[in-house]
Coordinates of C-alpha atoms in Angstrom, one line a residue:
M24 CA -11.4 17.2 -9.9
T25 CA -7.5 16.6 -9.5
P26 CA -6.9 13.3 -8.6
P27 CA -5.4 11.9 -5.1
L28 CA -2.7 11.1 -6.5
I29 CA -0.3 12.0 -9.4
L30 CA 3.5 11.1 -10.1
E31 CA 5.1 13.0 -12.9
N32 CA 9.1 12.0 -14.2
L33 CA 9.2 10.2 -10.4
T34 CA 12.8 9.7 -10.3
K35 CA 15.0 8.1 -7.9
H36 CA 18.8 7.8 -7.8
Y37 CA 21.1 6.5 -4.8
G38 CA 23.9 7.4 -5.9
P39 CA 25.4 5.2 -8.7
V40 CA 22.3 3.0 -8.1
L41 CA 18.5 3.3 -9.9
G42 CA 16.4 3.5 -7.4
I43 CA 13.0 4.4 -9.9
E44 CA 13.1 6.4 -13.7
D45 CA 10.8 8.5 -15.1
L46 CA 7.3 7.4 -13.1
S47 CA 4.6 8.7 -14.2
L48 CA 0.8 7.8 -12.8
E49 CA -2.4 8.8 -12.1
V50 CA -4.7 7.8 -9.5
H51 CA -8.1 8.4 -9.7
R52 CA -10.7 9.2 -6.9
G53 CA -12.4 5.9 -5.9
E54 CA -10.4 3.4 -7.8
I55 CA -8.2 0.5 -6.6
F56 CA -5.0 1.4 -7.9
G57 CA -3.1 -2.1 -8.6
F58 CA 0.8 -1.7 -8.3
L59 CA 2.5 -4.8 -9.5
G60 CA 6.5 -6.1 -9.6
P61 CA 8.6 -8.3 -8.1
N62 CA 10.9 -7.9 -4.8
G63 CA 13.0 -5.8 -6.1
A64 CA 11.4 -3.5 -8.6
G65 CA 11.5 0.1 -7.2
K66 CA 7.9 -0.9 -5.8
S67 CA 8.6 0.5 -2.0
T68 CA 11.1 3.6 -3.4
T69 CA 8.0 5.1 -4.7
I70 CA 5.7 4.7 -1.5
S71 CA 8.7 6.2 0.4
T72 CA 9.1 9.1 -2.2
I73 CA 5.2 9.2 -2.6
L74 CA 4.9 10.5 1.6
D75 CA 8.3 11.7 2.0
F76 CA 10.6 9.9 3.2
I77 CA 13.3 9.9 0.9
R78 CA 13.7 12.9 -1.5
P79 CA 13.4 12.3 -5.3
T80 CA 16.6 13.3 -7.2
S81 CA 13.9 14.7 -10.4
G82 CA 10.0 14.4 -10.8
S83 CA 7.0 14.9 -8.5
A84 CA 4.2 13.6 -6.7
T85 CA 1.1 15.5 -5.4
V86 CA -0.7 13.8 -2.9
L87 CA -4.7 14.5 -2.7
G88 CA -3.9 17.9 -4.0
M89 CA -0.7 18.5 -2.3
D90 CA 3.3 18.8 -2.5
S91 CA 4.7 15.8 -1.4
R92 CA 7.4 17.3 0.0
R93 CA 6.3 21.0 0.7
D94 CA 2.5 19.2 2.3
S95 CA 3.7 16.2 3.7
V96 CA 3.1 16.6 7.3
A97 CA -1.1 17.4 6.0
I98 CA -1.0 14.3 3.6
H99 CA 0.5 12.6 6.3
R100 CA -2.9 12.9 8.7
Q101 CA -4.8 12.3 6.0
V102 CA -3.5 9.0 4.2
G103 CA -3.1 5.9 5.2
Y104 CA 0.0 3.6 5.4
L105 CA 0.7 -0.1 5.4
P106 CA 4.4 -0.4 5.6
G107 CA 5.9 -3.6 4.2
E108 CA 7.6 -3.5 7.7
L109 CA 5.7 -2.2 10.7
A110 CA 7.6 -1.4 13.9
M111 CA 5.7 -2.1 16.5
H112 CA 6.2 -1.5 20.6
E113 CA 6.2 -4.7 21.5
R114 CA 5.7 -4.2 25.5
M115 CA 1.9 -2.9 24.6
T116 CA -0.8 -4.4 24.1
G117 CA -2.7 -4.3 20.4
G118 CA -5.3 -2.1 21.7
E119 CA -2.8 0.0 23.3
L120 CA -0.9 0.4 20.3
L121 CA -3.5 1.0 17.9
R122 CA -5.4 4.1 20.6
Y123 CA -1.7 5.6 21.2
L124 CA -1.6 6.6 17.5
A125 CA -5.1 7.1 17.0
A126 CA -3.7 9.8 19.7
L127 CA -1.1 11.0 17.7
R128 CA -3.4 11.6 14.5
R129 CA -5.8 13.8 16.7
V130 CA -9.0 11.7 16.1
D131 CA -11.6 9.0 18.0
A132 CA -11.2 5.7 16.5
T133 CA -12.7 3.5 19.4
A134 CA -15.6 2.3 17.5
A135 CA -13.2 1.7 13.9
I136 CA -10.4 -0.1 16.1
A137 CA -13.3 -2.5 17.5
T138 CA -14.6 -3.4 14.5
L139 CA -11.3 -4.0 11.9
A140 CA -10.5 -6.0 15.0
E141 CA -13.0 -8.1 15.4
R142 CA -13.8 -8.4 11.5
F143 CA -9.6 -9.6 11.3
D144 CA -10.2 -12.0 14.7
L145 CA -7.8 -9.6 16.9
D146 CA -7.0 -10.2 20.0
L147 CA -6.3 -6.5 21.4
N148 CA -5.1 -7.7 24.9
R149 CA -2.2 -9.7 23.9
R150 CA 1.6 -8.3 23.8
I151 CA 3.0 -7.2 21.2
R152 CA 5.7 -9.7 21.4
A153 CA 3.1 -12.2 21.3
Y154 CA 1.9 -12.0 18.7
S155 CA 2.1 -14.2 15.2
S156 CA 3.4 -12.5 11.7
G157 CA 0.1 -12.6 10.9
N158 CA -1.5 -11.2 14.0
R159 CA 1.0 -7.9 14.1
Q160 CA -0.2 -7.5 10.3
K161 CA -4.0 -7.5 10.8
V162 CA -2.5 -4.5 13.8
G163 CA -1.2 -2.7 11.1
L164 CA -4.1 -2.8 8.8
V165 CA -6.2 -1.7 11.2
Q166 CA -4.1 1.3 11.9
A167 CA -3.7 2.0 7.8
F168 CA -7.8 2.6 7.7
M169 CA -9.1 3.2 11.3
H170 CA -9.3 6.9 11.1
S171 CA -11.0 6.7 7.6
P172 CA -8.5 8.5 5.4
Q173 CA -9.5 9.7 1.8
L174 CA -6.4 8.0 0.0
L175 CA -5.0 3.9 1.4
I176 CA -1.6 3.5 0.6
L177 CA -1.1 -0.3 1.4
D178 CA 2.6 -1.9 1.1
E179 CA 2.2 -6.0 0.3
P180 CA -0.9 -6.0 2.4
T181 CA -1.5 -9.9 2.8
N182 CA 1.5 -10.8 3.8
G183 CA 1.4 -13.6 7.4
L184 CA -2.3 -13.4 6.7
D185 CA -4.6 -16.7 6.6
P186 CA -6.8 -17.6 4.0
Q187 CA -9.7 -16.2 5.4
Q188 CA -8.1 -13.4 6.9
I189 CA -7.2 -12.5 3.0
R190 CA -11.4 -13.1 2.4
Q191 CA -11.6 -10.5 5.1
F192 CA -9.0 -8.0 3.9
R193 CA -10.3 -8.1 -0.2
E194 CA -14.2 -7.8 1.5
L195 CA -13.2 -5.1 3.1
I196 CA -11.0 -3.3 0.1
K197 CA -14.2 -3.5 -1.9
E198 CA -16.1 -2.0 0.3
L199 CA -13.3 1.0 0.9
G200 CA -13.0 1.4 -2.8
K201 CA -16.5 2.6 -3.0
E202 CA -15.4 5.7 -1.5
H203 CA -11.9 5.9 -1.3
T204 CA -8.6 5.8 -3.1
I205 CA -6.5 2.9 -2.4
F206 CA -3.0 2.7 -3.9
L207 CA -2.2 -1.5 -3.6
S208 CA 1.7 -2.1 -3.6
T209 CA 2.8 -6.0 -4.5
H210 CA 4.1 -8.9 -6.3
I211 CA 1.3 -11.2 -5.9
L212 CA -0.6 -11.1 -8.9
P213 CA -4.4 -13.1 -7.8
E214 CA -4.1 -10.1 -5.2
V215 CA -5.0 -7.9 -7.5
E216 CA -6.3 -9.5 -10.0
K217 CA -9.8 -10.2 -7.6
T218 CA -9.2 -7.0 -5.8
C219 CA -7.9 -3.9 -8.0
N220 CA -9.9 -1.6 -10.6
R221 CA -6.5 -1.1 -12.8
I222 CA -3.0 -2.2 -12.6
L223 CA 0.1 -0.7 -13.6
I224 CA 3.0 -3.4 -14.2
I225 CA 6.7 -2.1 -12.4
N226 CA 9.9 -4.3 -13.6
R227 CA 13.8 -2.9 -12.9
R228 CA 12.7 0.5 -12.1
K229 CA 10.9 1.5 -15.2
L230 CA 7.2 0.8 -16.0
R231 CA 6.0 -1.9 -17.6
A232 CA 2.5 -2.2 -18.4
S233 CA -0.8 0.1 -17.8
D234 CA -4.5 -1.6 -18.0
T235 CA -7.5 -3.5 -15.8
P236 CA -6.7 -6.6 -14.8
Q237 CA -9.1 -8.6 -17.2
N238 CA -7.1 -6.7 -20.5
L239 CA -3.6 -7.6 -18.5
V240 CA -5.1 -11.6 -18.0
Q241 CA -6.5 -11.5 -21.9
R242 CA -3.0 -10.4 -22.4
R243 CA -1.6 -12.9 -21.2
R244 CA -3.4 -16.0 -22.7
E245 CA -2.5 -14.5 -25.6
G246 CA 1.4 -14.7 -24.8
S247 CA 1.6 -11.2 -25.4
D248 CA 4.8 -9.5 -23.3
I249 CA 3.4 -8.6 -19.9
V250 CA 5.7 -10.8 -18.2
L251 CA 7.5 -10.2 -15.1
E252 CA 10.8 -11.7 -14.8
V253 CA 14.0 -11.7 -12.3
K254 CA 17.1 -13.2 -13.7
A255 CA 19.9 -14.3 -11.8
K256 CA 23.4 -12.4 -11.7
A257 CA 26.2 -14.5 -13.0
K258 CA 28.0 -16.3 -10.5

């Protein structure tokens, strides 16, 4: 079967500035895939290119067997996406926003919304403007999961969550990973160590390492060179 996500030599330039360079990977069906790197490494650029929010300079992305550019509308229907920063209608309640997003997808997600909100202890009757950053993140997670997508793409999914909600998130990810494919982008190493089957490390816009969490941890203990370094610019 075709892997749900394939990147082939994906490259993005913003004029003279490099976003990502020659990134190739495959994410397999039923895999929880960790996309790890420091801020500014190229993670969000990669996701934006996969979802056709921006166009690659060269290379290609295949999502659920479809071309990321030609079939972007169909892809968006079948993918659950949590951006690093989710824009929301401040005057809506959490429940109103989620029902609105479900209607845009033309799915009845009433039961799923209620179940996920209970799991994350999210009050759906409060207005978005009254939510804390953690509750806004919960809304983002619910909208990504509520239509039972074949592929989940999550950008920094635990931002703002308290330790109890992070545990809930990890449990949910492990449950979903049995039948769904999950692409989890983060700069937090313990996050991918605890949830992912395989990790790809990106730094300075290029692939640096790819392995299982156990092997990467072992290599780190043995002193192998997999450390992500971010050097400050000289003043």
